PDB file of C-alpha atoms in Angstrom:
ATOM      1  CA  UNK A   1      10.391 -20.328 -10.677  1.00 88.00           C
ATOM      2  CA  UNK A   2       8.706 -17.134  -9.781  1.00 92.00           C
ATOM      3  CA  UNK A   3       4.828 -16.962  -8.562  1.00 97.00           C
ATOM      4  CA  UNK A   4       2.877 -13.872  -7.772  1.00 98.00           C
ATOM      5  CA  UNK A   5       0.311 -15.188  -5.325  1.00 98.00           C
ATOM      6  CA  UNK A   6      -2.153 -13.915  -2.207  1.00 98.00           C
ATOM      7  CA  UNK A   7      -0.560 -13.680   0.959  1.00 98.00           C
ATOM      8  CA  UNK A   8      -0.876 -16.310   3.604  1.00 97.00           C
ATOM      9  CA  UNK A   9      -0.877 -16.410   7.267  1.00 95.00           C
ATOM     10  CA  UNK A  10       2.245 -18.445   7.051  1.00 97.00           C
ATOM     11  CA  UNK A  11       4.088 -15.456   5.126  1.00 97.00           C
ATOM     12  CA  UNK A  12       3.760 -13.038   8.089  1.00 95.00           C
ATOM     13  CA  UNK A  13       7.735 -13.892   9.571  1.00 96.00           C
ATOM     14  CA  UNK A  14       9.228 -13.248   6.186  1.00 97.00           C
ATOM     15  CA  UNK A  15       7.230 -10.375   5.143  1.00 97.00           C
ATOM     16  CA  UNK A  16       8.037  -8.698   7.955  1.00 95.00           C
ATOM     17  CA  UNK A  17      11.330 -10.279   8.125  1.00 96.00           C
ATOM     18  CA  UNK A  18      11.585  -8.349   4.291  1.00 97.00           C
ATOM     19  CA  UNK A  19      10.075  -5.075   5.368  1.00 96.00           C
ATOM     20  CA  UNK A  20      12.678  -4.806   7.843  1.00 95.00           C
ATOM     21  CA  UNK A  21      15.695  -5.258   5.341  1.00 97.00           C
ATOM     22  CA  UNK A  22      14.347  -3.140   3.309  1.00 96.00           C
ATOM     23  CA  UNK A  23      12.958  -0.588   5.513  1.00 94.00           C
ATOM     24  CA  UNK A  24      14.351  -0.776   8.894  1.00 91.00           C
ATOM     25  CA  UNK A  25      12.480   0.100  12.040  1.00 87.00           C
ATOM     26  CA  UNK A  26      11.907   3.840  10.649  1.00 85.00           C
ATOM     27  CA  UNK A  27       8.888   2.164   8.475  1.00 90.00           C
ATOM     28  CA  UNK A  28       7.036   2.306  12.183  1.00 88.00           C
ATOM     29  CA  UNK A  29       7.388   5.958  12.313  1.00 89.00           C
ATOM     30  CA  UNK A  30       5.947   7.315   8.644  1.00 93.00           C
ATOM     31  CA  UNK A  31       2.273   8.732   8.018  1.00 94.00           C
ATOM     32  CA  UNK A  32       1.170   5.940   5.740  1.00 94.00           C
ATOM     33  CA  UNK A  33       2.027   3.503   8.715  1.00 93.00           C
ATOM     34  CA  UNK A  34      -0.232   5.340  11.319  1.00 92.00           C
ATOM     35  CA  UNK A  35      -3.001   4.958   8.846  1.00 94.00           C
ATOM     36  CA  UNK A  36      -2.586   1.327   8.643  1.00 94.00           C
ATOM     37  CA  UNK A  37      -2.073   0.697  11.898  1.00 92.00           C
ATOM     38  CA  UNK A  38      -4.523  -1.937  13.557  1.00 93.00           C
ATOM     39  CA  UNK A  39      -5.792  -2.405   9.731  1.00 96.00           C
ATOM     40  CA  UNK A  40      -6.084  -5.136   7.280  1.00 96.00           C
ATOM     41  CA  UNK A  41      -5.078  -5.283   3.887  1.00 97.00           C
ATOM     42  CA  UNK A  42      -8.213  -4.709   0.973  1.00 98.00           C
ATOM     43  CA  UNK A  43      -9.648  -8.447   0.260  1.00 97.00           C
ATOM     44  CA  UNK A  44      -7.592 -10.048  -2.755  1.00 97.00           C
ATOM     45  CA  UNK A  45      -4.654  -7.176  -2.213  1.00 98.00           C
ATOM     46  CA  UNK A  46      -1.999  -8.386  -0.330  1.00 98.00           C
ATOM     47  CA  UNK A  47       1.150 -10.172  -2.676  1.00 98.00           C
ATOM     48  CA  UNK A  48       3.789 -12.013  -2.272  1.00 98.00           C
ATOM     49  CA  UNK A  49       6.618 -12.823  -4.992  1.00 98.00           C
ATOM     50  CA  UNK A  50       7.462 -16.682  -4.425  1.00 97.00           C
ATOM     51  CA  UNK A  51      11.124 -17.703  -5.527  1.00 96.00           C
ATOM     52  CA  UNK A  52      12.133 -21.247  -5.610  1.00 94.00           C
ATOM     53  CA  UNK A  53       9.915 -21.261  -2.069  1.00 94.00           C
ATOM     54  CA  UNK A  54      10.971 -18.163  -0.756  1.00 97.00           C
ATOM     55  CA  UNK A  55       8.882 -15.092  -0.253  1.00 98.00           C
ATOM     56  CA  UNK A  56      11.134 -12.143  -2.610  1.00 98.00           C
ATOM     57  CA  UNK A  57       8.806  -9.391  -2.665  1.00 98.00           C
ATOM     58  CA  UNK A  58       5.430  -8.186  -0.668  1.00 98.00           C
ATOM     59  CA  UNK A  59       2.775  -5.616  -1.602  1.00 98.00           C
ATOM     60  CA  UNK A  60      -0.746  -4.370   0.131  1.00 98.00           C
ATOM     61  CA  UNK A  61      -3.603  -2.298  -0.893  1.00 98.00           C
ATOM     62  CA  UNK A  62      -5.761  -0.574   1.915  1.00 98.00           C
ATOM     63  CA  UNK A  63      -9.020   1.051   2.038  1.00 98.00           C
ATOM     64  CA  UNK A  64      -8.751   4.853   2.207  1.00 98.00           C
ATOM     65  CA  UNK A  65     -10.809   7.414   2.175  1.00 97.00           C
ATOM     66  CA  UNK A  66      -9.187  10.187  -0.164  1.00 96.00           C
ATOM     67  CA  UNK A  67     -10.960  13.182   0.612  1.00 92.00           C
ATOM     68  CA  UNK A  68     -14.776  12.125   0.195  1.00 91.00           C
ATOM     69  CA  UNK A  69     -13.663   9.034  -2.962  1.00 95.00           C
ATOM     70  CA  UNK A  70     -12.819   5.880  -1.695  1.00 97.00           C
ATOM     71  CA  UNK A  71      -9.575   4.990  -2.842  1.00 98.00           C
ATOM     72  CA  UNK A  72      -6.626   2.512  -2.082  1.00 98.00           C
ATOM     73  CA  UNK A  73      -3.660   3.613  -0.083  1.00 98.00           C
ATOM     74  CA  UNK A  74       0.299   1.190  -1.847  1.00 98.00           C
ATOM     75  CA  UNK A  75       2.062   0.120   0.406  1.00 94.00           C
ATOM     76  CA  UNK A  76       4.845  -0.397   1.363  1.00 93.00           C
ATOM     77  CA  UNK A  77       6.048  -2.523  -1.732  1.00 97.00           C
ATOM     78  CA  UNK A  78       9.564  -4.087  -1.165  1.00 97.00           C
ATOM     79  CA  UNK A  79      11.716  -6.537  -2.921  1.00 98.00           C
ATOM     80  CA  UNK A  80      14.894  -8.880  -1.933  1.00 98.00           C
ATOM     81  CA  UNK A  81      17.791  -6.323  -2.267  1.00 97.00           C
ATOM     82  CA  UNK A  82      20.040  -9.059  -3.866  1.00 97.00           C
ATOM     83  CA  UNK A  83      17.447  -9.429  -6.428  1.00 97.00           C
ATOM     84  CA  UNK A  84      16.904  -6.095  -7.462  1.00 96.00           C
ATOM     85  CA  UNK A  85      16.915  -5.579 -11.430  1.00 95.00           C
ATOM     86  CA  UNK A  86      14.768  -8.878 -12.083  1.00 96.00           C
ATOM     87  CA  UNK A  87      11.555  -6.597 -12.596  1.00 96.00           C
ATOM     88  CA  UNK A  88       9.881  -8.539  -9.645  1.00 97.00           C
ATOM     89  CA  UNK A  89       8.462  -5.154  -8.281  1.00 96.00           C
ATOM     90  CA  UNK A  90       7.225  -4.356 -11.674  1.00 97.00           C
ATOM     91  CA  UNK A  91       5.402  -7.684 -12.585  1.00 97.00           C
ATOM     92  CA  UNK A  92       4.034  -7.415  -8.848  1.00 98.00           C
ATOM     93  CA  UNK A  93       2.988  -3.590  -8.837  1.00 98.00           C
ATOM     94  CA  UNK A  94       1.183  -4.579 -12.620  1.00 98.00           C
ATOM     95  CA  UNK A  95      -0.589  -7.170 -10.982  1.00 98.00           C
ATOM     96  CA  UNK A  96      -1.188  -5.732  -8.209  1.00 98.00           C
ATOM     97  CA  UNK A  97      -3.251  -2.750  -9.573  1.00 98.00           C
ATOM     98  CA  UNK A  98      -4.316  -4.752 -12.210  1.00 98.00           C
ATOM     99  CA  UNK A  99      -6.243  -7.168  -9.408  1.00 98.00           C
ATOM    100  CA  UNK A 100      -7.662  -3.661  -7.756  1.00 98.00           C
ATOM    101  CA  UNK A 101      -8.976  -2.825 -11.589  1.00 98.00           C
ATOM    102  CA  UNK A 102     -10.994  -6.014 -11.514  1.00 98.00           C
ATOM    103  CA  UNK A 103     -12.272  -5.707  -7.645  1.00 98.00           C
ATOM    104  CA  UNK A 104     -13.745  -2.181  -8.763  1.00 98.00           C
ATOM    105  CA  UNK A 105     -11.610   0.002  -6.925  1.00 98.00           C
ATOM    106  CA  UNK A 106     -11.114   3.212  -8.821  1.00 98.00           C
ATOM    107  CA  UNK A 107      -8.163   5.361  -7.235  1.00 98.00           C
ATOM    108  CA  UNK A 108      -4.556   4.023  -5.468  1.00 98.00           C
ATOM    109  CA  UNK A 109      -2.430   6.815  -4.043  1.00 98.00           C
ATOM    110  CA  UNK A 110       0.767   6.312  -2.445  1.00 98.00           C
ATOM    111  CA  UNK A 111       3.698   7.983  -0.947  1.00 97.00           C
ATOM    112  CA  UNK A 112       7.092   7.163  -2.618  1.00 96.00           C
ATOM    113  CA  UNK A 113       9.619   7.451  -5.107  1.00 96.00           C
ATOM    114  CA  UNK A 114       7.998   9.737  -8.196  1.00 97.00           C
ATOM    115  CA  UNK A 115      10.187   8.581 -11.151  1.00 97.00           C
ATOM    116  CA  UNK A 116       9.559   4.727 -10.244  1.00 96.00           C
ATOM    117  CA  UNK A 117       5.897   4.682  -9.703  1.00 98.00           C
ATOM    118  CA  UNK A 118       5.781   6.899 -12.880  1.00 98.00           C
ATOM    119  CA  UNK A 119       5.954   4.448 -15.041  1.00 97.00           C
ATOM    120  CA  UNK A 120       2.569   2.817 -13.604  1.00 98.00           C
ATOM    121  CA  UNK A 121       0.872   5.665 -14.305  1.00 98.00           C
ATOM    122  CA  UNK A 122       1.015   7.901 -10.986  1.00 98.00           C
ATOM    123  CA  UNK A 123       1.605  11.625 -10.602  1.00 98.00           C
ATOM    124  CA  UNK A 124       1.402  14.114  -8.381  1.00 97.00           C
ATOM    125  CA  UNK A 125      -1.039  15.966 -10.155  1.00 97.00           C
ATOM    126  CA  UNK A 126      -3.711  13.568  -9.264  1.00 97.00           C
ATOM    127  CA  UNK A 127      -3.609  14.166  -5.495  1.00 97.00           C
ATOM    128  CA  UNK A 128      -5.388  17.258  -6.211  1.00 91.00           C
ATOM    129  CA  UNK A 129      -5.877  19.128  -2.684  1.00 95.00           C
ATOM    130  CA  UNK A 130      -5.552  15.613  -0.600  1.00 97.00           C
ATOM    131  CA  UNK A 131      -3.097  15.411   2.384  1.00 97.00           C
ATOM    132  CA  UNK A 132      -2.397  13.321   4.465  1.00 97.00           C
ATOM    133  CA  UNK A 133      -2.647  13.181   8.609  1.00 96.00           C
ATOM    134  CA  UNK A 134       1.027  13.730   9.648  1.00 95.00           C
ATOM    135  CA  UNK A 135       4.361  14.427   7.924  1.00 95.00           C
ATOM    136  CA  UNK A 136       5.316  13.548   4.410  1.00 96.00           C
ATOM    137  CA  UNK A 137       6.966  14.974   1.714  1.00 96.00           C
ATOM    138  CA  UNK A 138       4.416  16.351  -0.987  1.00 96.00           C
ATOM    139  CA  UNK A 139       6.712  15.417  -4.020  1.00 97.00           C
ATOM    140  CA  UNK A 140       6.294  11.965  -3.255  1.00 97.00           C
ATOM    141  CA  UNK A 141       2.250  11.845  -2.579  1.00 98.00           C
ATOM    142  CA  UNK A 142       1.196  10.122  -5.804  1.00 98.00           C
ATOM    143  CA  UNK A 143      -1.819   9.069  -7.038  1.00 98.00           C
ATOM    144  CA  UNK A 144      -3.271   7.363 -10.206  1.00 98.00           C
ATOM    145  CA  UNK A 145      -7.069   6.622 -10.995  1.00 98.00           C
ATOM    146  CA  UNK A 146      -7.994   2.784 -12.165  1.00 98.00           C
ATOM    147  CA  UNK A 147     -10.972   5.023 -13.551  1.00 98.00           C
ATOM    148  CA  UNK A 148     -10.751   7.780 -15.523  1.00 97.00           C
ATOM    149  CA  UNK A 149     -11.350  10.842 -13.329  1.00 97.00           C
ATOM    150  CA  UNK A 150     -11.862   9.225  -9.830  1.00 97.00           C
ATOM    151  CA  UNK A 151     -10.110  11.610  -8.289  1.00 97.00           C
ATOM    152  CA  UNK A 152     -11.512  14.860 -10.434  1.00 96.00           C
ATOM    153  CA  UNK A 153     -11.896  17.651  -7.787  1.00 95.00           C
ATOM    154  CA  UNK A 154     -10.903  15.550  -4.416  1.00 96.00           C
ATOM    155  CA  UNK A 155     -10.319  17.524  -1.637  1.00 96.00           C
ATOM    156  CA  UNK A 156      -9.266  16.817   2.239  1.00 97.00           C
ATOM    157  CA  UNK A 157      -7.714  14.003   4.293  1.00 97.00           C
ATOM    158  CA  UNK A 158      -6.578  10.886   3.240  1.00 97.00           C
ATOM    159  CA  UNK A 159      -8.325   8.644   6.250  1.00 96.00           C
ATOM    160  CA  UNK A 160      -8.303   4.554   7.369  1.00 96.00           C
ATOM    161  CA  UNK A 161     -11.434   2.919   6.346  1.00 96.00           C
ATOM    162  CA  UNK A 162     -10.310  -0.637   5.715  1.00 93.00           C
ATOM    163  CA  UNK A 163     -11.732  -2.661   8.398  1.00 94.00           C
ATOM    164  CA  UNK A 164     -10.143  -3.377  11.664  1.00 94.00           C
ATOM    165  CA  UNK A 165      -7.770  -6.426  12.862  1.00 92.00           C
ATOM    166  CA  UNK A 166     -10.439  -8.321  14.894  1.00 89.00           C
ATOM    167  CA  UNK A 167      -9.422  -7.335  18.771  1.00 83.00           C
ATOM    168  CA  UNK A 168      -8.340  -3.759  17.715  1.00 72.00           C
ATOM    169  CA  UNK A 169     -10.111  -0.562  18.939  1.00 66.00           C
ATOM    170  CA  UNK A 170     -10.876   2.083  16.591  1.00 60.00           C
ATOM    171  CA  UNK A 171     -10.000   5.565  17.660  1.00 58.00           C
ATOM    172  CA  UNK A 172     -13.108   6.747  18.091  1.00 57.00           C
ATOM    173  CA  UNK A 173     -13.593   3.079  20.272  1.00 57.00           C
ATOM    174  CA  UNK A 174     -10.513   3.960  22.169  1.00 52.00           C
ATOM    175  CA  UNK A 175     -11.773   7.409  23.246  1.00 51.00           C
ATOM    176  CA  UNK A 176     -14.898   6.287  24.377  1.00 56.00           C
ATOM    177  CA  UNK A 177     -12.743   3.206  26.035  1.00 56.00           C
ATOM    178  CA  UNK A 178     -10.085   5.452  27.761  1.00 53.00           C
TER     179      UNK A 178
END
């Protein structure tokens, strides 16, 4: 039996267990990492796929600021790599945006694979003039509006805005701090 459902505090060891399968330890190193560093996920926007009582498959939403529109920042997404094929990124990546539709979020951009997340409706076009704060590759900085035209004329630096992990510092925190 398969369930899409909200994470829980007792998911953290296999999520992360997951995102390191999938990932390995360069997922610590990429752009979209730094800006969710110290972060937590949007309310209602971090899935699990449950298997027979095993967690399959993981997705969060963030709060970003894309330019001056708030948006959502994907990521990362990953899925069981002996269960690949099943459509369990699909069903969770529908519901997934499909929850953010229904919070009232308007935007989700994204940095990944362009002819997968094509089919859910993003494109490169929609990033506009955003970038991000460190390396990427541009051909894979996607984004897709929950509302027609969020994005129309965005312009600037994708930035953190979700709120913080209680105990973290912000940056501007740690300056002051330091």
């Amino acid at each position: 039996m398969i369930q899409i459902r909200d994470e829980r505090a007792a998911d953290i060891a296999a999520r992360e267990h997951l995102l390191d399968v999938c990932f390995g330890e360069a997922r610590f190193t990429k752009t979209c990492e730094r800006l969710r560093e110290g972060r937590l996920p949007a309310d209602g926007l971090a899935l699990v796929v449950e298997m027979d009582g095993r967690l399959v498959s993981t997705v969060r939403l963030w709060h970003v600021e894309a330019g001056d529109r708030p948006a959502l920042m994907l990521g990362p997404i990953a899925v069981d790599p002996g269960l690949h094929g099943l459509g369990l990124g699909n069903r969770l990546m529908r519901e997934a945006l499909a929850r953010a539709a229904s919070l009232g979020h308007r935007a989700v951009i994204l940095v990944g694979d362009a002819p997968y997340y094509a089919r859910f409706g993003f494109t490169r076009e929609r990033v506009g003039t955003l970038s991000l704060p460190g390396p990427y590759a541009p051909e894979r900085f996607l984004a897709l509006d929950l509302v027609p035209g969020a994005l129309d004329g965005a312009t600037g630096m994708v930035r953190a805005t979700g709120q913080l992990v209680p105990g973290t510092l912000s940056a501007e925190e740690f300056r002051v701090a330091a």
